[in-house]
Amino acid sequence: NAGVTQTPKFRVLKTGQSMTLLCAQDMNHEYMYWYRQDPGMGLRLIHYSVGEGTTAKGEVPDGYNVSRLKKQNFLLGLESAAPSQTSVYFCASSPLGNIQYFGAGTRLSVL
Amino acid sequence: QQQVKQSPQSLIVQKGGISIINCAYENTAFDYFPWYQQFPGKGPALLIAIRPDVSEKKEGRFTISFNKSAKQFSLHIMDSQPGDSATYFCALQASFEGSARQLTFGSGTQLTVLP
């Protein structure tokens, strides 16, 4: 039982490049989330999903897209990376309840 | 807009001391008030949480105090230990299931407990 697994752990991009971050959970959770964490700003919600095939915008969705084709996977895409997207990205999942379980994060630098 | 204000930004406490972190919120559309603990290089993990119909909840050395009328809640860590050194986030959890019960996080408090 791995919980929430994020890949990759680290990535460096050049401005304008694209990439996809993968989140996988093996707990059969309905809800999944993508956050970004920046110094002094806590975690901010980018996008979330209430179930397979559904996604919705969070607080800071601009510049990101997501997909949830399978219940266990939640993908975060950056179509044209910008330096402002340099951050640590966390994925989380939750059953139909209160607790969110977080992955270990992906550290992304955009040069 | 910042829905939850957390203070202090950083806190240094001697081993055995009491650590206190405070959060204040504005909107009342939340029904669950968790605290998450994050160690360096790890994701946040739920530490303790409280519902607004309760004024205090204690789990071991960790206590949440909740003041609904003042829209404030705080985390108290008794007998603080070096292993408690971490970043602590308060959060507000939305009551609406259609929103996936989103969390709105405070800005975090970096706690250092000196040996």
Short mmCIF file of N, CA, C and O in Angstrom, two decimals, chain B residues 4-103:
data_model
loop_
_atom_site.label_atom_id
_atom_site.label_comp_id
_atom_site.label_asym_id
_atom_site.label_seq_id
_atom_site.Cartn_x
_atom_site.Cartn_y
_atom_site.Cartn_z
N VAL B 4 -7.91 32.81 5.80
CA VAL B 4 -7.40 32.40 7.10
C VAL B 4 -6.03 33.01 7.33
O VAL B 4 -5.17 32.92 6.47
N LYS B 5 -5.88 33.66 8.48
CA LYS B 5 -4.63 34.31 8.83
C LYS B 5 -3.98 33.53 9.96
O LYS B 5 -4.59 33.34 11.02
N GLN B 6 -2.73 33.10 9.73
CA GLN B 6 -2.02 32.27 10.69
C GLN B 6 -0.83 33.04 11.25
O GLN B 6 -0.12 33.73 10.52
N SER B 7 -0.62 32.89 12.55
CA SER B 7 0.53 33.54 13.21
C SER B 7 1.01 32.68 14.36
O SER B 7 0.23 31.92 14.96
N PRO B 8 2.30 32.77 14.70
CA PRO B 8 3.33 33.54 14.03
C PRO B 8 3.86 32.81 12.80
O PRO B 8 3.53 31.65 12.59
N GLN B 9 4.67 33.46 12.03
CA GLN B 9 5.27 32.84 10.86
C GLN B 9 6.33 31.84 11.27
O GLN B 9 6.51 30.80 10.62
N SER B 10 7.06 32.15 12.33
CA SER B 10 8.05 31.22 12.85
C SER B 10 8.04 31.28 14.37
O SER B 10 7.66 32.31 14.95
N LEU B 11 8.47 30.19 14.99
CA LEU B 11 8.39 30.06 16.44
C LEU B 11 9.55 29.20 16.92
O LEU B 11 9.76 28.11 16.37
N ILE B 12 10.26 29.69 17.90
CA ILE B 12 11.35 28.92 18.49
C ILE B 12 11.03 28.71 19.96
O ILE B 12 10.74 29.67 20.69
N VAL B 13 11.06 27.45 20.38
CA VAL B 13 10.67 27.08 21.74
C VAL B 13 11.73 26.14 22.31
O VAL B 13 12.32 25.34 21.58
N GLN B 14 11.94 26.26 23.60
CA GLN B 14 12.85 25.33 24.26
C GLN B 14 12.15 24.00 24.50
O GLN B 14 10.92 23.95 24.69
N LYS B 15 12.92 22.95 24.51
CA LYS B 15 12.38 21.62 24.83
C LYS B 15 11.63 21.67 26.15
O LYS B 15 12.13 22.23 27.14
N GLY B 16 10.43 21.09 26.15
CA GLY B 16 9.61 21.09 27.34
C GLY B 16 8.65 22.27 27.44
O GLY B 16 7.75 22.28 28.27
N GLY B 17 8.84 23.24 26.59
CA GLY B 17 7.97 24.42 26.60
C GLY B 17 6.66 24.20 25.86
O GLY B 17 6.40 23.13 25.32
N ILE B 18 5.84 25.24 25.85
CA ILE B 18 4.54 25.19 25.17
C ILE B 18 4.62 26.00 23.88
O ILE B 18 5.05 27.16 23.88
N SER B 19 4.20 25.38 22.80
CA SER B 19 4.14 26.07 21.51
C SER B 19 2.68 26.42 21.22
O SER B 19 1.80 25.58 21.39
N ILE B 20 2.45 27.66 20.80
CA ILE B 20 1.08 28.10 20.52
C ILE B 20 1.06 28.76 19.15
O ILE B 20 1.83 29.69 18.88
N ILE B 21 0.16 28.27 18.30
CA ILE B 21 0.00 28.81 16.96
C ILE B 21 -1.48 29.20 16.80
O ILE B 21 -2.36 28.44 17.19
N ASN B 22 -1.70 30.36 16.22
CA ASN B 22 -3.05 30.90 16.14
C ASN B 22 -3.53 31.07 14.71
O ASN B 22 -2.74 31.37 13.82
N CYS B 23 -4.82 30.89 14.52
CA CYS B 23 -5.43 31.14 13.22
C CYS B 23 -6.74 31.87 13.40
O CYS B 23 -7.49 31.60 14.35
N ALA B 24 -7.01 32.80 12.48
CA ALA B 24 -8.27 33.55 12.48
C ALA B 24 -8.87 33.46 11.09
O ALA B 24 -8.13 33.51 10.10
N TYR B 25 -10.17 33.30 11.03
CA TYR B 25 -10.81 33.18 9.73
C TYR B 25 -11.98 34.14 9.62
O TYR B 25 -12.44 34.70 10.62
N GLU B 26 -12.47 34.29 8.38
CA GLU B 26 -13.53 35.26 8.14
C GLU B 26 -14.85 34.59 7.75
O GLU B 26 -15.88 34.84 8.37
N ASN B 27 -14.79 33.76 6.71
CA ASN B 27 -16.00 33.11 6.21
C ASN B 27 -16.44 32.01 7.15
O ASN B 27 -15.63 31.32 7.76
N THR B 28 -17.74 31.80 7.27
CA THR B 28 -18.24 30.77 8.18
C THR B 28 -18.71 29.51 7.45
O THR B 28 -19.28 28.62 8.06
N ALA B 29 -18.43 29.41 6.16
CA ALA B 29 -18.91 28.26 5.38
C ALA B 29 -17.98 27.06 5.50
O ALA B 29 -17.68 26.40 4.52
N PHE B 30 -17.52 26.81 6.71
CA PHE B 30 -16.61 25.69 6.95
C PHE B 30 -17.11 24.91 8.16
O PHE B 30 -17.63 25.49 9.11
N ASP B 31 -16.93 23.58 8.11
CA ASP B 31 -17.42 22.79 9.23
C ASP B 31 -16.38 21.88 9.83
O ASP B 31 -16.70 20.98 10.61
N TYR B 32 -15.12 22.10 9.47
CA TYR B 32 -14.06 21.24 9.98
C TYR B 32 -12.78 22.06 9.96
O TYR B 32 -12.51 22.76 8.99
N PHE B 33 -12.04 21.99 11.08
CA PHE B 33 -10.86 22.87 11.22
C PHE B 33 -9.67 22.00 11.59
O PHE B 33 -9.38 21.76 12.77
N PRO B 34 -8.93 21.54 10.58
CA PRO B 34 -7.78 20.66 10.84
C PRO B 34 -6.47 21.42 10.95
O PRO B 34 -6.35 22.55 10.49
N TRP B 35 -5.53 20.77 11.58
CA TRP B 35 -4.13 21.21 11.56
C TRP B 35 -3.32 20.12 10.88
O TRP B 35 -3.45 18.95 11.19
N TYR B 36 -2.47 20.56 9.95
CA TYR B 36 -1.58 19.64 9.26
C TYR B 36 -0.14 19.94 9.67
O TYR B 36 0.25 21.09 9.88
N GLN B 37 0.65 18.86 9.73
CA GLN B 37 2.06 18.95 10.12
C GLN B 37 2.90 18.52 8.91
O GLN B 37 2.59 17.52 8.27
N GLN B 38 3.94 19.29 8.62
CA GLN B 38 4.77 18.96 7.47
C GLN B 38 6.25 18.98 7.87
O GLN B 38 6.75 20.00 8.34
N PHE B 39 6.91 17.86 7.64
CA PHE B 39 8.36 17.77 7.84
C PHE B 39 9.06 18.06 6.52
O PHE B 39 8.50 17.86 5.44
N PRO B 40 10.30 18.54 6.60
CA PRO B 40 11.03 18.90 5.36
C PRO B 40 11.09 17.73 4.37
O PRO B 40 11.37 16.59 4.74
N GLY B 41 10.77 18.04 3.12
CA GLY B 41 10.82 17.02 2.07
C GLY B 41 9.64 16.08 2.04
O GLY B 41 9.63 15.13 1.25
N LYS B 42 8.64 16.34 2.88
CA LYS B 42 7.46 15.47 2.95
C LYS B 42 6.21 16.27 2.66
O LYS B 42 6.21 17.50 2.70
N GLY B 43 5.14 15.56 2.37
CA GLY B 43 3.86 16.22 2.24
C GLY B 43 3.22 16.45 3.60
O GLY B 43 3.59 15.80 4.58
N PRO B 44 2.27 17.38 3.68
CA PRO B 44 1.57 17.59 4.95
C PRO B 44 0.80 16.34 5.36
O PRO B 44 0.38 15.55 4.52
N ALA B 45 0.61 16.19 6.65
CA ALA B 45 -0.17 15.08 7.20
C ALA B 45 -1.07 15.61 8.30
O ALA B 45 -0.66 16.48 9.09
N LEU B 46 -2.29 15.09 8.35
CA LEU B 46 -3.24 15.54 9.36
C LEU B 46 -2.71 15.24 10.77
O LEU B 46 -2.31 14.13 11.08
N LEU B 47 -2.74 16.26 11.61
CA LEU B 47 -2.28 16.12 12.99
C LEU B 47 -3.46 15.98 13.95
O LEU B 47 -3.54 15.06 14.75
N ILE B 48 -4.37 16.91 13.86
CA ILE B 48 -5.52 16.94 14.75
C ILE B 48 -6.55 17.87 14.11
O ILE B 48 -6.19 18.77 13.36
N ALA B 49 -7.83 17.65 14.43
CA ALA B 49 -8.87 18.48 13.84
C ALA B 49 -10.02 18.64 14.82
O ALA B 49 -10.18 17.84 15.75
N ILE B 50 -10.84 19.67 14.58
CA ILE B 50 -11.96 19.95 15.47
C ILE B 50 -13.16 20.40 14.66
O ILE B 50 -13.00 21.00 13.59
N ARG B 51 -14.34 20.11 15.17
CA ARG B 51 -15.58 20.62 14.60
C ARG B 51 -16.02 21.85 15.39
O ARG B 51 -15.73 21.96 16.58
N PRO B 52 -16.78 22.75 14.78
CA PRO B 52 -17.11 24.02 15.45
C PRO B 52 -18.07 23.90 16.62
O PRO B 52 -18.27 24.88 17.34
N ASP B 53 -18.66 22.72 16.82
CA ASP B 53 -19.56 22.57 17.97
C ASP B 53 -18.82 22.15 19.23
O ASP B 53 -19.45 21.92 20.27
N VAL B 54 -17.50 22.08 19.13
CA VAL B 54 -16.66 21.70 20.27
C VAL B 54 -15.66 22.82 20.53
O VAL B 54 -15.11 23.40 19.59
N SER B 55 -15.42 23.16 21.78
CA SER B 55 -14.52 24.27 22.09
C SER B 55 -13.07 23.84 22.26
O SER B 55 -12.15 24.66 22.16
N GLU B 56 -12.87 22.56 22.53
CA GLU B 56 -11.50 22.09 22.73
C GLU B 56 -11.41 20.61 22.39
O GLU B 56 -12.33 19.84 22.64
N LYS B 57 -10.27 20.22 21.81
CA LYS B 57 -10.00 18.81 21.55
C LYS B 57 -8.55 18.53 21.86
O LYS B 57 -7.67 19.29 21.44
N LYS B 58 -8.32 17.45 22.58
CA LYS B 58 -6.96 17.12 23.00
C LYS B 58 -6.60 15.73 22.53
O LYS B 58 -7.38 14.79 22.68
N GLU B 59 -5.41 15.60 21.95
CA GLU B 59 -4.87 14.31 21.57
C GLU B 59 -3.41 14.27 21.99
O GLU B 59 -2.55 14.87 21.36
N GLY B 60 -3.18 13.60 23.11
CA GLY B 60 -1.82 13.53 23.61
C GLY B 60 -1.32 14.91 24.02
O GLY B 60 -1.96 15.61 24.80
N ARG B 61 -0.21 15.31 23.47
CA ARG B 61 0.36 16.64 23.80
C ARG B 61 -0.22 17.77 22.95
O ARG B 61 0.12 18.94 23.15
N PHE B 62 -1.10 17.44 22.02
CA PHE B 62 -1.63 18.42 21.09
C PHE B 62 -3.08 18.76 21.44
O PHE B 62 -3.90 17.86 21.64
N THR B 63 -3.39 20.06 21.51
CA THR B 63 -4.73 20.52 21.84
C THR B 63 -5.14 21.62 20.87
O THR B 63 -4.34 22.51 20.57
N ILE B 64 -6.37 21.52 20.38
CA ILE B 64 -6.96 22.62 19.61
C ILE B 64 -7.96 23.32 20.52
O ILE B 64 -8.82 22.67 21.12
N SER B 65 -7.87 24.64 20.55
CA SER B 65 -8.87 25.46 21.21
C SER B 65 -9.62 26.23 20.13
O SER B 65 -9.00 26.80 19.24
N PHE B 66 -10.95 26.23 20.23
CA PHE B 66 -11.77 26.82 19.17
C PHE B 66 -12.71 27.84 19.78
O PHE B 66 -13.45 27.55 20.73
N ASN B 67 -12.72 29.05 19.22
CA ASN B 67 -13.61 30.13 19.68
C ASN B 67 -14.46 30.54 18.49
O ASN B 67 -14.04 31.33 17.65
N LYS B 68 -15.67 29.98 18.43
CA LYS B 68 -16.53 30.19 17.26
C LYS B 68 -16.93 31.65 17.13
O LYS B 68 -16.96 32.20 16.03
N SER B 69 -17.27 32.30 18.23
CA SER B 69 -17.76 33.68 18.16
C SER B 69 -16.65 34.63 17.68
O SER B 69 -16.91 35.59 16.96
N ALA B 70 -15.43 34.35 18.07
CA ALA B 70 -14.29 35.18 17.66
C ALA B 70 -13.71 34.74 16.32
O ALA B 70 -12.83 35.42 15.77
N LYS B 71 -14.17 33.60 15.80
CA LYS B 71 -13.66 33.02 14.55
C LYS B 71 -12.15 32.82 14.65
O LYS B 71 -11.37 33.24 13.77
N GLN B 72 -11.74 32.18 15.74
CA GLN B 72 -10.33 31.91 15.95
C GLN B 72 -10.16 30.49 16.47
O GLN B 72 -11.03 29.96 17.18
N PHE B 73 -9.04 29.87 16.10
CA PHE B 73 -8.69 28.59 16.69
C PHE B 73 -7.18 28.50 16.79
O PHE B 73 -6.45 29.18 16.03
N SER B 74 -6.72 27.73 17.73
CA SER B 74 -5.30 27.68 18.00
C SER B 74 -4.84 26.26 18.30
O SER B 74 -5.63 25.42 18.74
N LEU B 75 -3.59 26.03 18.04
CA LEU B 75 -2.94 24.75 18.33
C LEU B 75 -1.95 24.97 19.47
O LEU B 75 -1.12 25.86 19.41
N HIS B 76 -2.08 24.13 20.50
CA HIS B 76 -1.15 24.16 21.61
C HIS B 76 -0.38 22.85 21.64
O HIS B 76 -1.01 21.77 21.61
N ILE B 77 0.93 22.94 21.70
CA ILE B 77 1.76 21.74 21.82
C ILE B 77 2.43 21.81 23.18
O ILE B 77 3.27 22.68 23.45
N MET B 78 2.01 20.91 24.05
CA MET B 78 2.56 20.87 25.40
C MET B 78 3.85 20.05 25.40
O MET B 78 4.03 19.15 24.57
N ASP B 79 4.74 20.38 26.35
CA ASP B 79 5.99 19.62 26.48
C ASP B 79 6.64 19.43 25.09
O ASP B 79 6.94 18.31 24.67
N SER B 80 6.85 20.52 24.40
CA SER B 80 7.38 20.47 23.03
C SER B 80 8.72 19.72 22.98
O SER B 80 9.57 19.87 23.87
N GLN B 81 8.87 18.92 21.94
CA GLN B 81 10.06 18.09 21.75
C GLN B 81 10.76 18.45 20.44
O GLN B 81 10.12 18.91 19.50
N PRO B 82 12.08 18.21 20.36
CA PRO B 82 12.78 18.49 19.10
C PRO B 82 12.15 17.80 17.89
O PRO B 82 12.17 18.33 16.78
N GLY B 83 11.57 16.63 18.10
CA GLY B 83 10.89 15.91 17.02
C GLY B 83 9.64 16.59 16.54
O GLY B 83 9.09 16.22 15.49
N ASP B 84 9.16 17.61 17.28
CA ASP B 84 7.99 18.38 16.84
C ASP B 84 8.38 19.48 15.86
O ASP B 84 7.51 20.14 15.28
N SER B 85 9.68 19.69 15.67
CA SER B 85 10.14 20.72 14.75
C SER B 85 9.64 20.41 13.34
O SER B 85 9.98 19.37 12.76
N ALA B 86 8.83 21.29 12.82
CA ALA B 86 8.15 21.06 11.55
C ALA B 86 7.41 22.35 11.19
O ALA B 86 7.43 23.33 11.95
N THR B 87 6.76 22.34 10.04
CA THR B 87 5.88 23.44 9.67
C THR B 87 4.44 23.01 9.92
O THR B 87 4.04 21.90 9.54
N TYR B 88 3.69 23.88 10.56
CA TYR B 88 2.30 23.58 10.91
C TYR B 88 1.37 24.51 10.14
O TYR B 88 1.60 25.72 10.07
N PHE B 89 0.33 23.91 9.57
CA PHE B 89 -0.65 24.66 8.82
C PHE B 89 -2.03 24.46 9.45
O PHE B 89 -2.46 23.32 9.67
N CYS B 90 -2.72 25.56 9.71
CA CYS B 90 -4.13 25.43 10.01
C CYS B 90 -4.89 25.43 8.69
O CYS B 90 -4.35 25.85 7.65
N ALA B 91 -6.10 24.94 8.71
CA ALA B 91 -6.88 24.89 7.48
C ALA B 91 -8.36 24.99 7.80
O ALA B 91 -8.80 24.71 8.93
N LEU B 92 -9.10 25.41 6.80
CA LEU B 92 -10.56 25.45 6.87
C LEU B 92 -11.07 24.45 5.84
O LEU B 92 -10.59 24.44 4.71
N GLN B 93 -12.03 23.63 6.23
CA GLN B 93 -12.55 22.64 5.29
C GLN B 93 -13.97 22.97 4.92
O GLN B 93 -14.84 23.13 5.78
N ALA B 94 -14.21 23.06 3.59
CA ALA B 94 -15.54 23.42 3.10
C ALA B 94 -16.53 22.32 3.45
O ALA B 94 -16.21 21.13 3.44
N SER B 95 -17.77 22.73 3.72
CA SER B 95 -18.79 21.78 4.11
C SER B 95 -19.52 21.17 2.92
O SER B 95 -20.26 20.20 3.07
N PHE B 96 -19.31 21.70 1.74
CA PHE B 96 -20.05 21.28 0.56
C PHE B 96 -19.34 20.12 -0.13
O PHE B 96 -18.20 20.24 -0.54
N GLU B 97 -20.02 18.95 -0.25
CA GLU B 97 -19.40 17.77 -0.85
C GLU B 97 -19.05 18.00 -2.32
O GLU B 97 -18.08 17.45 -2.84
N GLY B 98 -19.84 18.80 -3.01
CA GLY B 98 -19.57 19.08 -4.41
C GLY B 98 -18.27 19.80 -4.66
O GLY B 98 -17.74 19.79 -5.77
N SER B 99 -17.75 20.42 -3.62
CA SER B 99 -16.45 21.09 -3.71
C SER B 99 -15.31 20.17 -3.29
O SER B 99 -14.19 20.64 -3.12
N ALA B 100 -15.63 18.89 -3.13
CA ALA B 100 -14.65 17.90 -2.65
C ALA B 100 -14.12 18.28 -1.28
O ALA B 100 -13.02 17.89 -0.90
N ARG B 101 -14.93 19.04 -0.55
CA ARG B 101 -14.57 19.46 0.80
C ARG B 101 -13.16 20.06 0.82
O ARG B 101 -12.26 19.64 1.54
N GLN B 102 -13.02 21.08 -0.01
CA GLN B 102 -11.73 21.73 -0.20
C GLN B 102 -11.15 22.23 1.10
O GLN B 102 -11.86 22.66 2.00
N LEU B 103 -9.82 22.23 1.14
CA LEU B 103 -9.08 22.83 2.24
C LEU B 103 -8.55 24.20 1.81
O LEU B 103 -8.02 24.35 0.71
#
